[in-house]
Amino acid sequence: MQMICRYQAEYEARFQQLQARFTELNVQLEGQTVEKINARFLRLNPEMTLVLDSDGLSLAANGMKMQPDWRAEIPRLKRASLKSEMIARACQLGEKPTLIDATAGLGHDSLLMAHLGADVRLVERHPILFVLLEYSKVQAEQDSFLHSTAQRIQLIFADSNRYLSQLIEQNEQVDVVYLDPMFPQRDQNQQALKKQAQVKKQMQLLHMLLPEDGEMDLGDQLLDLAKQIAKRVIVKRPRHAVYLAEETPDHQWLGDACRFDAYFPKG
Ligand SMILES: C[S@@+](CC[C@H](N)C(=O)[O-])C[C@H]1O[C@@H](n2cnc3c(N)ncnc32)[C@H](O)[C@@H]1O
């Protein structure tokens, strides 16, 4: 895989570190120094690249940039409670479960789950997203509010199909496996899409990075693997989406835009 990273000259040292990290993950990162990265620059350079600037590392395309900015989630975390969050009831976060989030993405769901008490293994297979997550975790560890939450999150660079299969072979069990696989945009309920303000900028960029006919894993096989190692498997879906792997869940929690389907493999 190849990727371009644009950065201002003052970030040369950080670029070098980043390039070395990407090499370890088999990504060839080409650097381009530019004078100034601002909104105008991003508009005039719409192709997908990484950018390194005062906001840290971001993915940019079509005039937008995004990063799994965990610090921006702090107000949401401050409002969150075990009672108010549907995800907390679905994953029984009050019991401080061991949890594998097998589809990390930007890690926002896991950040919330770790904040509410879970011990999280966060698995992502896309190297660009994985390095973006590593950046966010380092920043979060330096933040006084996020520090302890970030420490309850372990990042794992792997394909979860393979990772979960290994755990099955090793007879390892966890309390919860959480799945939020990509859902094809073309299948989403159009009303719901409009409500979410263009599915949010972040999701648009994720969909560009993981095209449906290429990188996207719709996660059907993950459900069966997850059921073999967890007491509880929770699947996040858009509210009107079909069931993952066409399997009827044992229980559901319904929200306005999304729902959580629960599978209890051992009854
Ligand atoms: C919809 S996003 C998850 C969003 C996430 N819940 C959040 O809060 O940001 C799905 C992510 O799962 C990852 N993914 C899908 N299949 C995977 C697999 N088999 N192994 C590891 N990661 C996977 C994709 O690369 C993508 O980043």
Coordinates of C-alpha atoms and ligand atoms in Angstrom, one line a residue:
M1 CA 0.0 0.0 0.0
Q2 CA 1.2 3.6 -0.7
M3 CA 0.1 6.9 0.8
I4 CA 1.1 10.5 0.6
C5 CA 1.6 12.6 3.7
R6 CA 1.7 16.4 3.3
Y7 CA 3.2 18.4 6.1
Q8 CA 4.7 21.8 6.9
A9 CA 8.5 21.8 7.1
E10 CA 8.5 22.2 10.9
Y11 CA 7.0 18.7 11.2
E12 CA 9.9 17.0 9.4
A13 CA 11.0 15.0 12.5
R14 CA 7.5 13.8 13.2
F15 CA 7.1 12.8 9.5
Q16 CA 10.3 10.7 9.7
Q17 CA 8.9 8.8 12.8
L18 CA 5.6 8.3 11.0
Q19 CA 7.3 7.0 7.9
A20 CA 9.2 4.5 9.9
R21 CA 6.1 3.3 11.7
F22 CA 4.2 2.9 8.3
T23 CA 7.2 1.0 6.9
E24 CA 6.7 -1.5 9.8
L25 CA 3.1 -1.9 8.7
N26 CA 4.0 -2.4 5.0
V27 CA 2.8 1.1 3.9
Q28 CA 5.1 3.1 1.7
L29 CA 4.7 6.7 2.9
E30 CA 5.8 9.4 0.5
G31 CA 6.3 12.8 2.1
Q32 CA 5.5 16.2 0.5
T33 CA 6.4 19.4 2.3
V34 CA 4.0 22.2 1.7
E35 CA 3.9 25.8 2.8
K36 CA 0.7 26.0 4.7
I37 CA -2.1 23.5 5.4
N38 CA -5.4 25.3 5.8
A39 CA -9.0 25.0 4.6
R40 CA -8.1 26.6 1.3
F41 CA -5.2 24.2 0.7
L42 CA -7.5 21.2 1.5
R43 CA -10.1 22.5 -0.9
L44 CA -7.6 23.0 -3.7
N45 CA -6.0 19.5 -3.1
P46 CA -9.0 17.2 -2.9
E47 CA -7.2 13.8 -3.3
M48 CA -7.0 11.5 -0.4
T49 CA -3.7 12.0 1.6
L50 CA -2.5 12.2 5.2
V51 CA -1.7 15.6 6.6
L52 CA 0.5 16.4 9.5
D53 CA -0.1 19.9 11.1
S54 CA -0.8 21.6 14.4
D55 CA -3.8 19.3 14.9
G56 CA -1.6 16.2 14.6
L57 CA -2.1 13.5 12.0
S58 CA -5.3 13.5 9.9
L59 CA -6.8 11.9 6.8
A60 CA -7.8 14.4 4.2
A61 CA -9.9 14.3 1.1
N62 CA -12.5 16.5 -0.7
G63 CA -11.6 19.5 1.3
M64 CA -12.2 17.8 4.6
K65 CA -9.9 16.3 7.2
M66 CA -10.6 13.9 10.0
Q67 CA -8.8 12.1 12.8
P68 CA -10.0 9.9 15.6
D69 CA -9.9 12.9 17.9
W70 CA -10.5 11.4 21.3
R71 CA -10.0 14.7 23.1
A72 CA -12.9 16.1 21.2
E73 CA -15.0 13.3 22.8
I74 CA -14.4 14.6 26.3
P75 CA -17.7 16.6 26.6
R76 CA -19.6 13.5 25.5
L77 CA -17.8 11.3 28.0
K78 CA -18.5 13.8 30.8
R79 CA -22.3 13.5 30.0
A80 CA -22.2 9.7 29.7
S81 CA -23.4 7.3 32.4
L82 CA -24.1 3.6 32.7
K83 CA -27.8 4.5 32.8
S84 CA -28.0 7.0 30.0
E85 CA -26.0 5.0 27.4
M86 CA -27.7 2.3 25.5
I87 CA -24.3 0.8 24.6
A88 CA -23.6 0.5 28.4
R89 CA -26.7 -1.5 28.9
A90 CA -26.1 -3.7 25.9
C91 CA -22.5 -4.5 26.9
Q92 CA -23.2 -4.6 30.6
L93 CA -20.4 -2.1 31.2
G94 CA -21.4 -1.8 34.9
E95 CA -19.8 -5.2 35.4
K96 CA -16.5 -3.9 34.1
P97 CA -16.3 -6.6 31.4
T98 CA -13.3 -7.7 29.3
L99 CA -14.2 -6.6 25.9
I100 CA -12.9 -7.0 22.3
D101 CA -14.0 -4.3 19.9
A102 CA -13.2 -6.2 16.7
T103 CA -14.0 -3.3 14.3
A104 CA -12.1 -0.3 15.8
G105 CA -12.6 2.4 13.2
L106 CA -12.1 5.7 15.0
G107 CA -12.3 4.0 18.4
H108 CA -15.1 6.3 19.6
D109 CA -17.4 3.6 20.8
S110 CA -14.5 1.9 22.6
L111 CA -13.4 5.1 24.2
L112 CA -16.9 5.5 25.7
M113 CA -16.9 1.8 26.8
A114 CA -13.5 2.1 28.4
H115 CA -14.5 5.3 30.1
L116 CA -17.6 3.5 31.6
G117 CA -15.4 0.7 32.9
A118 CA -14.6 -1.9 30.2
D119 CA -11.1 -3.3 29.6
V120 CA -10.9 -3.0 25.8
R121 CA -8.9 -4.7 23.2
L122 CA -9.4 -2.6 20.1
V123 CA -8.7 -4.4 16.8
E124 CA -8.2 -2.6 13.5
R125 CA -6.8 -4.1 10.3
H126 CA -6.4 -1.0 8.1
P127 CA -2.9 0.3 8.6
I128 CA -3.8 4.0 8.0
L129 CA -6.6 3.9 10.5
F130 CA -4.4 1.9 12.9
V131 CA -1.7 4.6 12.9
L132 CA -4.3 7.3 13.3
L133 CA -5.6 5.4 16.4
E134 CA -2.0 5.1 17.8
Y135 CA -1.7 8.9 17.5
S136 CA -5.0 9.5 19.3
K137 CA -4.1 7.1 22.1
V138 CA -0.7 8.8 22.7
Q139 CA -2.4 12.2 22.8
A140 CA -5.1 10.8 25.1
E141 CA -2.6 9.4 27.5
Q142 CA -1.1 12.8 27.9
D143 CA -4.5 14.3 28.8
S144 CA -5.4 14.4 32.5
F145 CA -9.1 13.5 31.9
L146 CA -8.5 10.7 29.4
H147 CA -5.3 9.2 30.8
S148 CA -6.9 6.3 32.8
T149 CA -9.4 5.6 30.1
A150 CA -6.7 5.4 27.4
Q151 CA -4.8 3.0 29.6
R152 CA -7.7 0.6 29.6
I153 CA -7.5 0.4 25.8
Q154 CA -5.0 -1.9 24.1
L155 CA -4.6 -1.4 20.3
I156 CA -4.1 -4.5 18.2
F157 CA -3.2 -4.3 14.5
A158 CA -4.9 -7.4 13.0
D159 CA -7.7 -8.8 10.9
S160 CA -10.3 -9.8 13.5
N161 CA -11.2 -12.9 11.5
R162 CA -7.7 -14.1 12.1
Y163 CA -7.4 -12.7 15.6
L164 CA -10.6 -14.2 16.9
S165 CA -9.7 -17.5 15.3
Q166 CA -6.4 -17.5 17.2
L167 CA -8.2 -16.9 20.4
I168 CA -10.6 -19.7 19.7
E169 CA -7.6 -22.1 19.2
Q170 CA -6.1 -20.9 22.5
N171 CA -9.5 -21.5 24.3
E172 CA -9.5 -17.9 25.4
Q173 CA -12.9 -16.4 26.6
V174 CA -13.9 -12.8 27.0
D175 CA -17.1 -11.3 28.4
V176 CA -18.1 -9.3 25.3
V177 CA -17.2 -9.0 21.7
Y178 CA -18.5 -5.8 20.1
L179 CA -18.9 -5.5 16.4
D180 CA -19.7 -2.4 14.3
P181 CA -18.7 -3.4 10.8
M182 CA -19.1 -1.0 7.9
F183 CA -22.5 -0.9 6.4
P184 CA -22.8 -0.1 2.6
Q185 CA -23.9 3.5 2.2
R186 CA -26.2 2.6 -0.7
D187 CA -28.2 0.3 1.6
Q188 CA -28.7 2.9 4.3
N189 CA -32.1 4.4 4.9
Q190 CA -32.0 7.7 3.1
Q191 CA -34.0 9.6 5.7
A192 CA -31.6 8.4 8.4
L193 CA -28.7 9.6 6.3
K194 CA -30.1 13.1 5.9
K195 CA -30.8 13.3 9.6
Q196 CA -27.1 12.5 10.4
A197 CA -25.9 15.5 8.3
Q198 CA -24.3 13.6 5.5
V199 CA -23.5 10.7 7.8
K200 CA -21.0 13.0 9.3
K201 CA -17.7 14.0 7.7
Q202 CA -15.8 11.3 9.5
M203 CA -18.0 8.5 8.1
Q204 CA -17.7 9.9 4.6
L205 CA -13.9 9.8 4.8
L206 CA -14.0 6.3 6.3
H207 CA -16.1 5.1 3.3
M208 CA -13.6 6.7 0.9
L209 CA -10.8 4.9 2.6
L210 CA -12.6 1.6 2.7
P211 CA -14.4 1.3 -0.6
E212 CA -17.3 -1.1 -0.8
D213 CA -15.9 -3.1 -3.6
G214 CA -12.4 -3.3 -2.1
E215 CA -11.3 -2.9 1.5
M216 CA -14.7 -3.2 3.2
D217 CA -15.4 -6.2 5.3
L218 CA -19.2 -6.4 6.1
G219 CA -18.4 -8.5 9.0
D220 CA -20.7 -11.5 8.5
Q221 CA -18.0 -14.1 9.4
L222 CA -17.1 -12.1 12.5
L223 CA -20.4 -12.9 14.2
D224 CA -19.8 -16.7 14.2
L225 CA -16.2 -16.3 15.5
A226 CA -17.3 -13.9 18.2
K227 CA -20.0 -16.2 19.4
Q228 CA -17.3 -18.9 20.0
I229 CA -15.3 -16.8 22.5
A230 CA -17.7 -14.4 24.2
K231 CA -20.6 -14.7 26.6
R232 CA -22.3 -11.8 24.8
V233 CA -21.9 -10.4 21.3
I234 CA -23.2 -6.9 20.6
V235 CA -23.6 -5.7 17.1
K236 CA -24.2 -2.1 16.3
R237 CA -26.4 -1.5 13.2
P238 CA -28.1 1.4 11.5
R239 CA -31.7 1.2 13.0
H240 CA -33.3 -0.2 9.9
A241 CA -30.5 -2.4 8.7
V242 CA -30.8 -6.1 8.0
Y243 CA -29.3 -8.4 10.7
L244 CA -25.6 -9.2 10.5
A245 CA -25.2 -12.6 8.8
E246 CA -29.0 -12.6 8.6
E247 CA -29.1 -14.0 12.2
T248 CA -31.9 -13.0 14.4
P249 CA -30.6 -11.6 17.6
D250 CA -31.7 -12.7 21.1
H251 CA -32.3 -9.2 22.2
Q252 CA -32.3 -5.6 20.8
W253 CA -31.9 -2.1 22.1
L254 CA -33.4 0.5 19.7
G255 CA -32.2 4.1 19.3
D256 CA -33.2 6.8 16.9
A257 CA -30.5 6.2 14.3
C258 CA -28.9 2.9 15.4
R259 CA -29.6 -0.2 17.3
F260 CA -27.7 -2.8 19.2
D261 CA -28.4 -6.5 18.5
A262 CA -27.4 -8.9 21.2
Y263 CA -26.4 -12.6 20.8
F264 CA -26.0 -14.7 23.9
P265 CA -24.2 -17.8 22.6
K266 CA -24.6 -19.9 25.8
G267 CA -28.2 -19.1 26.2
Ligands
LIG1 C1 -17.9 1.4 11.1 S1 -16.2 1.4 11.5 C2 -16.3 1.2 13.3 C3 -16.5 2.5 13.9 C4 -16.3 2.5 15.4 N1 -17.3 1.7 16.1 C5 -16.1 3.8 16.0 O1 -16.7 4.1 17.1 O2 -15.4 4.6 15.5 C6 -15.6 -0.2 11.0 C7 -14.1 -0.4 11.2 O3 -13.9 -1.8 11.3 C8 -12.7 -2.2 10.6 N2 -12.8 -3.6 10.3 C9 -13.8 -4.2 9.5 N3 -13.6 -5.5 9.4 C10 -12.5 -5.7 10.1 C11 -11.8 -6.9 10.4 N4 -12.1 -8.1 9.9 N5 -10.7 -6.8 11.2 C12 -10.3 -5.7 11.8 N6 -10.9 -4.5 11.5 C13 -12.0 -4.5 10.7 C14 -12.8 -1.3 9.4 O4 -11.5 -1.1 8.8 C15 -13.3 0.0 10.0 O5 -12.3 0.8 10.4

